[in-house]
Short mmCIF file of C-alpha atoms in Angstrom, two decimals:
data_model
loop_
_atom_site.label_atom_id
_atom_site.label_comp_id
_atom_site.label_asym_id
_atom_site.label_seq_id
_atom_site.Cartn_x
_atom_site.Cartn_y
_atom_site.Cartn_z
CA MET A 1 99.25 67.07 97.24
CA SER A 2 96.00 65.77 98.64
CA GLY A 3 94.78 66.14 102.22
CA VAL A 4 93.78 69.14 104.32
CA VAL A 5 96.34 71.93 104.05
CA ASP A 6 97.26 73.76 107.26
CA PRO A 7 98.37 77.23 106.09
CA LEU A 8 99.49 78.37 109.54
CA ALA A 9 101.95 75.47 109.69
CA LEU A 10 103.16 76.14 106.14
CA TYR A 11 103.21 79.93 105.99
CA GLY A 12 102.71 81.30 109.48
CA ASP A 13 100.02 83.97 109.67
CA GLU A 14 100.85 85.79 106.41
CA ILE A 15 102.02 85.43 102.80
CA THR A 16 103.25 88.48 100.88
CA PHE A 17 104.09 88.80 97.18
CA ASP A 18 105.46 91.80 95.31
CA VAL A 19 103.73 92.17 91.94
CA TYR A 20 105.75 93.05 88.82
CA ARG A 21 104.97 94.08 85.25
CA GLN A 22 107.81 94.55 82.75
CA ASP A 23 110.38 94.34 85.59
CA LYS A 24 108.71 97.16 87.52
CA GLN A 25 106.91 96.66 90.81
CA ILE A 26 103.30 97.74 90.44
CA GLY A 27 101.64 96.29 93.52
CA ARG A 28 101.46 93.79 96.34
CA HIS A 29 99.35 90.79 97.29
CA VAL A 30 98.93 89.85 100.96
CA VAL A 31 97.13 86.82 102.41
CA ARG A 32 96.49 86.56 106.17
CA PHE A 33 95.38 83.51 108.16
CA ASN A 34 93.60 83.22 111.48
CA ARG A 35 92.12 80.15 113.15
CA THR A 36 89.17 80.01 115.54
CA GLU A 37 87.97 76.91 117.36
CA HIS A 38 86.12 75.53 114.33
CA GLU A 39 87.09 77.70 111.35
CA LEU A 40 90.00 78.96 109.33
CA LEU A 41 89.67 82.61 108.34
CA VAL A 42 91.57 83.77 105.23
CA SER A 43 91.74 87.39 104.08
CA SER A 44 93.38 88.47 100.83
CA ARG A 45 94.22 91.91 99.47
CA PHE A 46 95.70 92.55 96.05
CA GLU A 47 96.38 96.11 94.94
CA LEU A 48 98.18 97.39 91.86
CA SER A 49 98.54 100.62 89.93
CA ILE A 50 100.14 101.25 86.55
CA ASP A 51 101.70 104.67 86.00
CA ILE A 52 102.84 106.25 82.76
CA PHE A 53 104.84 109.49 82.94
CA PHE A 54 103.87 109.96 86.62
CA PHE A 55 100.15 109.56 85.88
CA THR A 56 98.17 106.55 87.12
CA VAL A 57 96.44 105.06 84.10
CA TYR A 58 95.11 101.91 85.74
CA ARG A 59 94.31 100.90 89.32
CA PHE A 60 92.97 97.60 90.63
CA LEU A 61 91.96 96.57 94.14
CA TYR A 62 90.84 93.09 95.20
CA GLU A 63 89.76 92.11 98.71
CA SER A 64 88.29 88.82 99.90
CA GLU A 65 87.28 87.23 103.20
CA ALA A 66 86.88 83.45 103.27
CA THR A 67 85.84 80.96 105.92
CA TRP A 68 87.05 77.35 105.62
CA ARG A 69 85.78 74.31 107.53
CA LEU A 70 87.44 70.90 107.39
CA GLY A 71 89.47 71.90 104.33
CA VAL A 72 86.46 73.19 102.35
CA VAL A 73 85.36 76.76 101.64
CA ASP A 74 82.20 77.46 103.64
CA HIS A 75 81.80 81.14 102.70
CA ILE A 76 83.68 83.71 100.63
CA ASN A 77 82.94 87.38 100.06
CA VAL A 78 84.82 89.31 97.35
CA GLU A 79 84.93 93.04 96.60
CA ILE A 80 86.76 94.44 93.57
CA GLU A 81 87.37 97.92 92.22
CA ASP A 82 88.62 97.71 88.65
CA ASN A 83 89.77 101.17 87.61
CA GLY A 84 86.81 102.72 89.42
CA GLU A 85 84.27 100.04 88.44
CA PRO A 86 83.03 98.05 91.48
CA PHE A 87 82.17 94.34 91.41
CA ARG A 88 81.10 92.08 94.27
CA PHE A 89 80.10 88.49 94.75
CA GLU A 90 79.42 86.09 97.59
CA ALA A 91 79.44 82.31 97.76
CA ARG A 92 78.06 80.25 100.65
CA ARG A 93 77.87 76.48 101.19
CA ARG A 94 74.57 74.90 102.15
CA GLY A 95 74.14 71.13 102.36
CA GLY A 96 77.11 70.34 100.15
CA VAL A 97 76.14 72.91 97.50
CA LEU A 98 78.08 76.14 97.00
CA ARG A 99 75.64 78.90 96.06
CA ILE A 100 77.23 81.84 94.25
CA GLN A 101 75.51 85.21 93.93
CA SER A 102 76.87 88.25 92.10
CA GLU A 103 75.67 91.22 90.10
CA SER A 104 75.89 88.92 87.06
CA GLY A 105 73.43 86.39 88.47
CA ARG A 106 73.35 83.19 90.52
CA ALA A 107 75.03 79.80 90.15
CA GLU A 108 75.43 76.59 92.14
CA PHE A 109 78.13 73.94 92.35
CA GLN A 110 77.75 70.53 93.95
CA GLY A 111 80.74 69.38 96.00
CA PRO A 112 84.01 71.00 97.13
CA LEU A 113 85.25 73.91 95.03
CA PHE A 114 88.60 75.68 95.43
CA PRO A 115 88.73 79.44 94.90
CA THR A 116 91.60 80.82 92.82
CA ASN A 117 93.43 82.19 95.86
CA HIS A 118 96.28 79.72 95.21
CA TRP A 119 97.66 79.32 98.74
CA ASN A 120 96.01 75.87 99.01
CA SER A 121 97.87 73.30 96.92
CA GLY A 122 94.89 70.96 97.23
CA VAL A 123 93.57 72.73 94.15
CA LEU A 124 96.07 70.79 92.04
CA ASP A 125 93.76 67.75 92.12
CA ALA A 126 90.72 69.77 91.01
CA ASN A 127 89.09 70.02 87.58
CA HIS A 128 86.87 72.99 88.47
CA VAL A 129 87.76 76.24 90.27
CA LEU A 130 85.89 79.31 91.47
CA ASN A 131 87.36 82.34 89.71
CA THR A 132 87.59 84.90 92.51
CA LEU A 133 87.83 87.78 90.04
CA THR A 134 84.55 86.99 88.27
CA GLY A 135 82.51 84.68 90.53
CA GLU A 136 82.36 82.11 87.73
CA VAL A 137 83.04 78.38 87.98
CA HIS A 138 85.62 77.30 85.40
CA GLU A 139 86.54 73.87 84.13
CA VAL A 140 90.31 73.50 84.14
CA ARG A 141 93.16 71.09 83.61
CA ILE A 142 96.21 71.56 85.83
CA PHE A 143 99.45 69.90 84.78
CA THR A 144 103.11 70.01 85.85
CA ASP A 145 105.49 71.99 83.66
CA GLY A 146 108.95 71.39 85.09
CA ARG A 147 110.96 72.44 88.13
CA GLU A 148 112.80 75.72 88.63
CA LEU A 149 114.83 77.70 91.14
CA ILE A 150 112.56 80.36 92.68
CA SER A 151 113.67 83.34 94.74
CA THR A 152 112.22 83.57 98.28
CA GLU A 153 113.00 85.42 101.50
CA ARG A 154 115.17 82.41 102.47
CA GLY A 155 117.08 82.36 99.19
CA ASP A 156 116.54 80.24 96.08
CA ILE A 157 114.50 77.06 96.47
CA VAL A 158 113.40 74.35 94.02
CA ALA A 159 109.71 74.57 93.07
CA THR A 160 107.39 72.82 90.64
CA LYS A 161 105.56 74.85 88.02
CA TYR A 162 101.89 74.06 87.39
CA ALA A 163 100.02 75.41 84.37
CA TYR A 164 96.25 75.87 84.22
CA SER A 165 94.54 75.40 80.87
CA GLY A 166 90.90 75.49 79.82
CA GLU A 167 88.49 78.22 80.90
CA PHE A 168 91.06 79.69 83.32
CA GLU A 169 94.76 80.10 82.54
CA THR A 170 97.66 80.93 84.84
CA GLU A 171 101.01 79.55 86.01
CA VAL A 172 101.65 78.79 89.68
CA TRP A 173 104.74 77.44 91.47
CA TYR A 174 104.75 75.37 94.69
CA ASP A 175 107.72 74.20 96.71
CA GLU A 176 108.24 70.63 97.94
CA GLN A 177 106.12 71.30 101.05
CA GLY A 178 103.22 72.61 98.97
CA ARG A 179 103.81 76.30 99.64
CA TRP A 180 102.75 78.80 96.99
CA VAL A 181 105.97 80.61 95.99
CA LYS A 182 105.34 82.31 92.62
CA MET A 183 102.65 83.08 90.04
CA ARG A 184 102.48 84.49 86.51
CA PHE A 185 99.51 85.40 84.31
CA ASP A 186 98.70 87.73 81.45
CA GLY A 187 97.10 91.06 82.28
CA LYS A 188 94.16 92.47 80.33
CA ASP A 189 96.58 94.01 77.82
CA GLY A 190 98.44 90.72 77.34
CA VAL A 191 101.51 91.86 79.29
CA PRO A 192 102.60 89.25 81.87
CA ILE A 193 102.05 89.98 85.56
CA GLU A 194 104.43 88.17 87.93
CA TYR A 195 104.24 87.50 91.65
CA VAL A 196 107.61 87.44 93.45
CA CYS A 197 107.81 86.02 96.96
CA ARG A 198 108.55 88.52 99.69
CA ARG A 199 107.31 86.25 102.49
CA CYS A 200 106.16 82.73 101.61
CA GLN A 201 108.38 80.27 103.50
CA GLY A 202 106.73 80.37 106.91
CA PRO A 203 108.25 80.89 110.35
CA GLU A 204 111.91 80.03 110.63
CA MET A 205 112.43 77.02 112.86
CA GLU A 206 115.01 77.32 115.61
CA SER A 207 117.83 74.80 115.59
CA PRO A 208 117.68 72.30 118.48
CA GLN A 209 120.03 72.90 121.36
CA GLN A 210 123.12 70.71 121.34
#
């Protein structure tokens, strides 16, 4: 799935996933796209809360703003609140080098680097990713793991499952057009977290007039 991905053509201006844990909805993840003359602007918001006996025992909020140029991340700013603990990092490209700065320190990466926002299927050819929860660069191997029927707002569609292994592990599904349609990963307590498509199939095309 190489080449520059056009998210507005694939998804429209928004992707939305409902987030589940043990068959209970605990949150939502929304990605929005906007294009200027020279840039693609991508904003993401992921919010979840886990309640036990009507009390919230865990809350997580993730927000990011990214600027892409010519299919490459030019700048990304991430803010996280993990059960009351804030974390922030910023990465900016200068002369082909992505410079990452966070409260944990500084790092650099030469060449293109995909963030783990998952909407861009170009990441499937990568062997390094920028973990947008930690600001760290991880070495990964991404391999296909079968095809499945996945529920979307347009009904069930066939999608390919891709598994990440190495320093970053998750499972992500893409349809035949390269749209992100599902995700699953283990939470901090080892319980799987699953993304279910609420809106991921893009604008519905009108049938041509006969």
